[in-house]
CSV table of C-alpha atoms in Angstrom, one decimal:
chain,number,residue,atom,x,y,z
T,330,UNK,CA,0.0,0.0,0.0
T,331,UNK,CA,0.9,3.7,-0.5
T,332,UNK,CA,1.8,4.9,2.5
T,333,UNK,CA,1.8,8.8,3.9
T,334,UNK,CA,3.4,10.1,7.0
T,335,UNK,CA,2.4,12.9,9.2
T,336,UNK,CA,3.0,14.4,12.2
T,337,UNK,CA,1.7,12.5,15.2
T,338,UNK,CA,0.3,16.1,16.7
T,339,UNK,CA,-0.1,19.8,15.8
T,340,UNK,CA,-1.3,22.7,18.3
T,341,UNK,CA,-3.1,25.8,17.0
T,342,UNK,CA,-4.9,28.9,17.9
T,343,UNK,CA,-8.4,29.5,17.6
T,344,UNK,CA,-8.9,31.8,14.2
T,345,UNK,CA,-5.6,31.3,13.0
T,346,UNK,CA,-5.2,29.2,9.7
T,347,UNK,CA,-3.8,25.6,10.6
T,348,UNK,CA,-1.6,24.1,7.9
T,349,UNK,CA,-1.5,20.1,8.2
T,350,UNK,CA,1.2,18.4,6.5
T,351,UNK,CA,1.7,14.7,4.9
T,352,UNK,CA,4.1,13.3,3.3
T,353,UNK,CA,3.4,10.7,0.3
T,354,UNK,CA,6.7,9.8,-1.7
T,355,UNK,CA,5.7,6.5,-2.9
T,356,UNK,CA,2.6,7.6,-4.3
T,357,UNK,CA,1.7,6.2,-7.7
T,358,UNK,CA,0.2,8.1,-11.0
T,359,UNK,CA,-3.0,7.2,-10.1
T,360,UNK,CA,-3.9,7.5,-6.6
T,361,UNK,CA,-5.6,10.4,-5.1
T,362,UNK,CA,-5.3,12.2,-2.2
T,363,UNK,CA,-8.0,12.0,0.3
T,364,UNK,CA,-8.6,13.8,3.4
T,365,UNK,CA,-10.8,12.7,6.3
T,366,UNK,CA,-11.1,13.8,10.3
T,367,UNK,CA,-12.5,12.3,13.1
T,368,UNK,CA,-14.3,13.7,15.8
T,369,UNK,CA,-14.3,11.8,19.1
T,370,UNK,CA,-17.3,9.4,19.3
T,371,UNK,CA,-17.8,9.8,15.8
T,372,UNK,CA,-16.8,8.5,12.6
T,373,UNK,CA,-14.8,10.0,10.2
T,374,UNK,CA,-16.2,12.7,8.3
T,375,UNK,CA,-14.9,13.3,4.5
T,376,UNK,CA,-12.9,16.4,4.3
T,377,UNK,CA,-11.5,17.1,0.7
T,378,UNK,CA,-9.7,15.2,-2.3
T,379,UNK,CA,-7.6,15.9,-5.1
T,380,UNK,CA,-5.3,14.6,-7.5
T,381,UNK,CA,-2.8,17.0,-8.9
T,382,UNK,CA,-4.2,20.4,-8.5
T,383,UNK,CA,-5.0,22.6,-5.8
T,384,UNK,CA,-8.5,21.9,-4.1
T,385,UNK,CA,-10.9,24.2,-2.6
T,386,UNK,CA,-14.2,23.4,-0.8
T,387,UNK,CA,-16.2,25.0,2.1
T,388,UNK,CA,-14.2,23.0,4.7
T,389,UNK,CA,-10.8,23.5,3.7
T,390,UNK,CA,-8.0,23.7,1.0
T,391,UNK,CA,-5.9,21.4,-0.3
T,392,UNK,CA,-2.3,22.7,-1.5
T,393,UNK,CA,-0.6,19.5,-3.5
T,394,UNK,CA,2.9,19.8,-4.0
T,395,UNK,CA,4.2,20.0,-7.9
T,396,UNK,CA,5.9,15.9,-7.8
T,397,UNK,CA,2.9,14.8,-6.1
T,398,UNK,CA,5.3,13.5,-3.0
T,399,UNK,CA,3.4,15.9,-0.6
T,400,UNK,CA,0.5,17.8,0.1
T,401,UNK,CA,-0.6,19.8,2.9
T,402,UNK,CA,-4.4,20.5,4.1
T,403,UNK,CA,-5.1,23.7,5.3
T,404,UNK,CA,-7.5,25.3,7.8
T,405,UNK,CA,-7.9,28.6,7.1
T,406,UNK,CA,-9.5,29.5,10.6
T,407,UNK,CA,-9.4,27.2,12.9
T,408,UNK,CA,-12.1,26.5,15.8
T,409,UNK,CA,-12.5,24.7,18.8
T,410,UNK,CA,-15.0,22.6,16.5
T,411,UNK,CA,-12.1,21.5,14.0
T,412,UNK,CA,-10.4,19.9,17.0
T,413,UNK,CA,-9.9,16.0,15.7
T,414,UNK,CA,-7.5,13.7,14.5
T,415,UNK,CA,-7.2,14.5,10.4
T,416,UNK,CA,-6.1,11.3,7.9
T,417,UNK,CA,-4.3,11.9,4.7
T,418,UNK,CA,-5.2,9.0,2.6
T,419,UNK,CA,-3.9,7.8,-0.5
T,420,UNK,CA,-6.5,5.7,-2.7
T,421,UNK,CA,-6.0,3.9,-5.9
T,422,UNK,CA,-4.7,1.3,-7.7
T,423,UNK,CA,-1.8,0.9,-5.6
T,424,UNK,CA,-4.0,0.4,-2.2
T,425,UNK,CA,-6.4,-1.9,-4.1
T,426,UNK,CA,-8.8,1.4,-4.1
T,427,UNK,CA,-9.4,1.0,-0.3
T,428,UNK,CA,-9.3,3.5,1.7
T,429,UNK,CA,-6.8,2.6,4.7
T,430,UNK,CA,-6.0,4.7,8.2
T,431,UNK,CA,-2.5,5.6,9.4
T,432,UNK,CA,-2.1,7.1,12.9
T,433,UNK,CA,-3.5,10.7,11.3
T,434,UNK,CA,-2.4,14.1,12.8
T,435,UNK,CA,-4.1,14.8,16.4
T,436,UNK,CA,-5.2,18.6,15.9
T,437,UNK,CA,-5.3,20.2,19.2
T,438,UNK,CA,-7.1,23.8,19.3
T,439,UNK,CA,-6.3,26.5,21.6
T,440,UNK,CA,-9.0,28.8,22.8
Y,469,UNK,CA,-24.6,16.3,1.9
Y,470,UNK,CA,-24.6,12.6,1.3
Y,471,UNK,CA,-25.2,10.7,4.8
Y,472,UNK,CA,-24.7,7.3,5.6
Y,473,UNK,CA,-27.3,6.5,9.0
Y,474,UNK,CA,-25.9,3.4,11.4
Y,475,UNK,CA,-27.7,1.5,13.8
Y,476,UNK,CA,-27.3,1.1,16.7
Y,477,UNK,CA,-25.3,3.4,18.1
Y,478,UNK,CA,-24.7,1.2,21.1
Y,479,UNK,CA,-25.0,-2.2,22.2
Y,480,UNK,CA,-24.6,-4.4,25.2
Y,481,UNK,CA,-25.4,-7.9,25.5
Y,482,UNK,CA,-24.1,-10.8,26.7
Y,483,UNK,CA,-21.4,-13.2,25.2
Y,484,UNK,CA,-22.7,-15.6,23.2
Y,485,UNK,CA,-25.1,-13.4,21.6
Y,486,UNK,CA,-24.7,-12.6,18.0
Y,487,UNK,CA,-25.4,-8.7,17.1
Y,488,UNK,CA,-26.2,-7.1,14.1
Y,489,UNK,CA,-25.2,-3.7,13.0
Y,490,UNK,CA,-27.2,-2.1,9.9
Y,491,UNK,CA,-25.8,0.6,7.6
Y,492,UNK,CA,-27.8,2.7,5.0
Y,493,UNK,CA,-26.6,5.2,2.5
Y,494,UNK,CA,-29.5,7.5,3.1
Y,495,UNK,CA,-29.1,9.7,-0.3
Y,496,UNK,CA,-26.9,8.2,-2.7
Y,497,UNK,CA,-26.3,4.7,-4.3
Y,498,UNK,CA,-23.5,3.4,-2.0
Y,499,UNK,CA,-22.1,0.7,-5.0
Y,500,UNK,CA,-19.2,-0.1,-2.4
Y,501,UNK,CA,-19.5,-0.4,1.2
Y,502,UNK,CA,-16.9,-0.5,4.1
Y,503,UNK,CA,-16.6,-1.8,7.3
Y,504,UNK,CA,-14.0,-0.7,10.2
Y,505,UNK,CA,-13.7,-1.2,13.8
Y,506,UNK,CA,-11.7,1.2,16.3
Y,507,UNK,CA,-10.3,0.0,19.6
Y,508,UNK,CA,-9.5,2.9,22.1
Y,509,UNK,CA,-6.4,5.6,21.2
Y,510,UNK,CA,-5.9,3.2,17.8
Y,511,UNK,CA,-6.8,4.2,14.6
Y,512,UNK,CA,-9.4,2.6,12.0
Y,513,UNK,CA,-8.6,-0.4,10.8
Y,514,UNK,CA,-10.6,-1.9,8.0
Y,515,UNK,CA,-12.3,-5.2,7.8
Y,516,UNK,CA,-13.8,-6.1,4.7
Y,517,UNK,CA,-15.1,-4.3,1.7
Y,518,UNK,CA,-18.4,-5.4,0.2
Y,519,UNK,CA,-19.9,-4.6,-3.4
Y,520,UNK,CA,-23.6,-4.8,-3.9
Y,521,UNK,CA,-24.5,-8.2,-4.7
Y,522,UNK,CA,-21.3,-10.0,-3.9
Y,523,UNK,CA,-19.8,-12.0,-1.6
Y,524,UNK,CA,-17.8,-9.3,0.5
Y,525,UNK,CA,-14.0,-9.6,0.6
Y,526,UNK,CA,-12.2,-9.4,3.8
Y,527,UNK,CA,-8.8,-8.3,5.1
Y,528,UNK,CA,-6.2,-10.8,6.1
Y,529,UNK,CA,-7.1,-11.9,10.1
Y,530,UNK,CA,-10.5,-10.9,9.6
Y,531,UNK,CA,-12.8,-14.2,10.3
Y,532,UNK,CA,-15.6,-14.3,7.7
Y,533,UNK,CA,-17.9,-16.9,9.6
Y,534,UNK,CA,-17.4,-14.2,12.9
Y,535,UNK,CA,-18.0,-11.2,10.9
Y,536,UNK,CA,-20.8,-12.0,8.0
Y,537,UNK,CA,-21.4,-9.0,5.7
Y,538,UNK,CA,-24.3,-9.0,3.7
Y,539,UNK,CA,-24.5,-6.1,0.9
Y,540,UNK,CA,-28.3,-6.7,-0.2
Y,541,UNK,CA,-29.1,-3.8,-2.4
Y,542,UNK,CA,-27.4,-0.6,-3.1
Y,543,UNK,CA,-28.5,1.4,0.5
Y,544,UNK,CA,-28.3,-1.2,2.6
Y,545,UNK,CA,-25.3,-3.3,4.2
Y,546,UNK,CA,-25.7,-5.3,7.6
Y,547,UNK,CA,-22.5,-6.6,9.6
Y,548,UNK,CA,-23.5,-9.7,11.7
Y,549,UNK,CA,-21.1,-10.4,14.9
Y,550,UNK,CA,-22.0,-14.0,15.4
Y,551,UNK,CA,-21.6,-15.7,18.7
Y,552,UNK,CA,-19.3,-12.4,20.5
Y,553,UNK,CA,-17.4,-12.8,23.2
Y,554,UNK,CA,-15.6,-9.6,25.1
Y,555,UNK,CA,-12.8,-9.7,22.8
Y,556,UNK,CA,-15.4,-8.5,20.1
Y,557,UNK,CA,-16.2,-5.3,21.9
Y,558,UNK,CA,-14.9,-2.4,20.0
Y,559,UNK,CA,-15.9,0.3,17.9
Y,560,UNK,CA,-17.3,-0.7,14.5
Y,561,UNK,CA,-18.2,2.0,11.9
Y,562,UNK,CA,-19.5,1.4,8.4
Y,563,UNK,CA,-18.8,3.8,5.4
Y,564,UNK,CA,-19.9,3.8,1.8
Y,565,UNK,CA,-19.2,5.5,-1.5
Y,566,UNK,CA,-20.3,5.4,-4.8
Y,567,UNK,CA,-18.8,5.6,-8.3
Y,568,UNK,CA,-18.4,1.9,-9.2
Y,569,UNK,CA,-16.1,-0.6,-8.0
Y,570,UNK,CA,-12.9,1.2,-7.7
Y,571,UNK,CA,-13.6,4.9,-7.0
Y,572,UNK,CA,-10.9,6.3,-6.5
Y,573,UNK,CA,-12.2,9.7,-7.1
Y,574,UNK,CA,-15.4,9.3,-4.5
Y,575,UNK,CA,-15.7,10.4,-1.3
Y,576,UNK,CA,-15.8,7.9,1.4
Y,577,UNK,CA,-18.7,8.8,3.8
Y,578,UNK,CA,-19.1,7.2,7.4
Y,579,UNK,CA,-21.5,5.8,9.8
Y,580,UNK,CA,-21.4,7.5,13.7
Y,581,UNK,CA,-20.3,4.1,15.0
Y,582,UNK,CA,-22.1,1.2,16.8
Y,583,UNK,CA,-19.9,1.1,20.4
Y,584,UNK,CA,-20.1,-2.6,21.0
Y,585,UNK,CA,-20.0,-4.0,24.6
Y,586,UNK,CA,-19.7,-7.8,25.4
Y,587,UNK,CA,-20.4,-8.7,28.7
């Protein structure tokens, strides 16, 4: 499987933007990036996706890096609500399309 | 957005007692269905993948007659924990997407849980 690394844990400040990192170097043509955060109690809820070029949606961005071999997703203000632990998954042919969970990045928000 | 609705959210019964755990796609056609369980502090860690229609395909250590996944039309997917015993209690969440088999470009969308107790 594709596999992506990032940082176990990030603190942030409540209205400031939060940029969360992931490495990805062994990602293939094909795969796409996925996004995904989990509440506590709750299961994950999708975030944001892309594949080559930079992603926008109500939630967040998503800045992908020109080789492909990183991507960050970014917050642009953060809130006590967007506390949770954010995945960066990588799905395609390479992963058998299935969508698999690292450790993810525990986002801690500071009021 | 799309939702996917689990139920139930909780469950405690005693061991021997199989449980079933149903998950709906309440506003799209989920063609591929997903089901994960979560032990405390860990992270997700997927069981088996099911396709409408099919026999669903599990992940290596997963025991099919334990866990039996039936994926009867395209909103509806049930997990069945036959006979559990406390090592069974966890955190089991179903998620679904559409967009044919491999999907790659779908959004995955999740279930709240079903917290799982064995006593």
């Amino acid at each position: 499987d594709a596999k992506t690394t990032q940082p176990n844990s990030m603190e942030s400040n409540e209205e400031e933007p939060v940029h969360l990192p992931c490495n990805h170097s062994t990602i293939s043509g094909t795969d796409y990036i996925h996004w995904y955060r989990q509440l506590p109690s709750q299961g994950p809820e999708y975030v944001i996706h892309g594949l080559t070029s930079n992603v926008n949606n109500r939630m967040a961005s998503l800045a992908i890096a020109e080789d492909r071999k990183s991507s960050t997703l970014i917050l642009h203000r953060a809130t006590l609500r967007d506390a949770a632990v954010y995945y960066c998954i990588l799905r395609g042919d390479t992963g058998g399309f299935k969508t698999i969970f690292g450790a993810g990045t525990r986002l801690f928000v500071k009021a | 957005g799309a939702v996917v609705s689990q139920h139930p959210s909780w469950v405690i019964c005693k061991s021997g007692t199989s449980v079933k755990i149903e998950c709906r796609s309440l506003d799209f056609q989920a063609t591929t269905m997903f089901w994960y369980r979560q032990f405390p502090k860990q992270s997700l860690m997927l069981m088996a993948t099911s396709n409408e229609g099919s026999k669903a395909t599990y992940e290596q250590g997963v025991e099919k007659d334990k866990f039996l996944i039936n994926h009867a039309s395209l909103t509806l997917s049930t997990l069945t924990v036959t006979s559990a015993h406390p090592e069974d209690s966890s955190f089991y969440i179903c998620s679904a997407r559409a967009g044919g088999r491999f999907g790659a470009n779908q959004p995955q969308h999740f279930g709240d849980g079903t917290r799982l107790s064995i006593l």
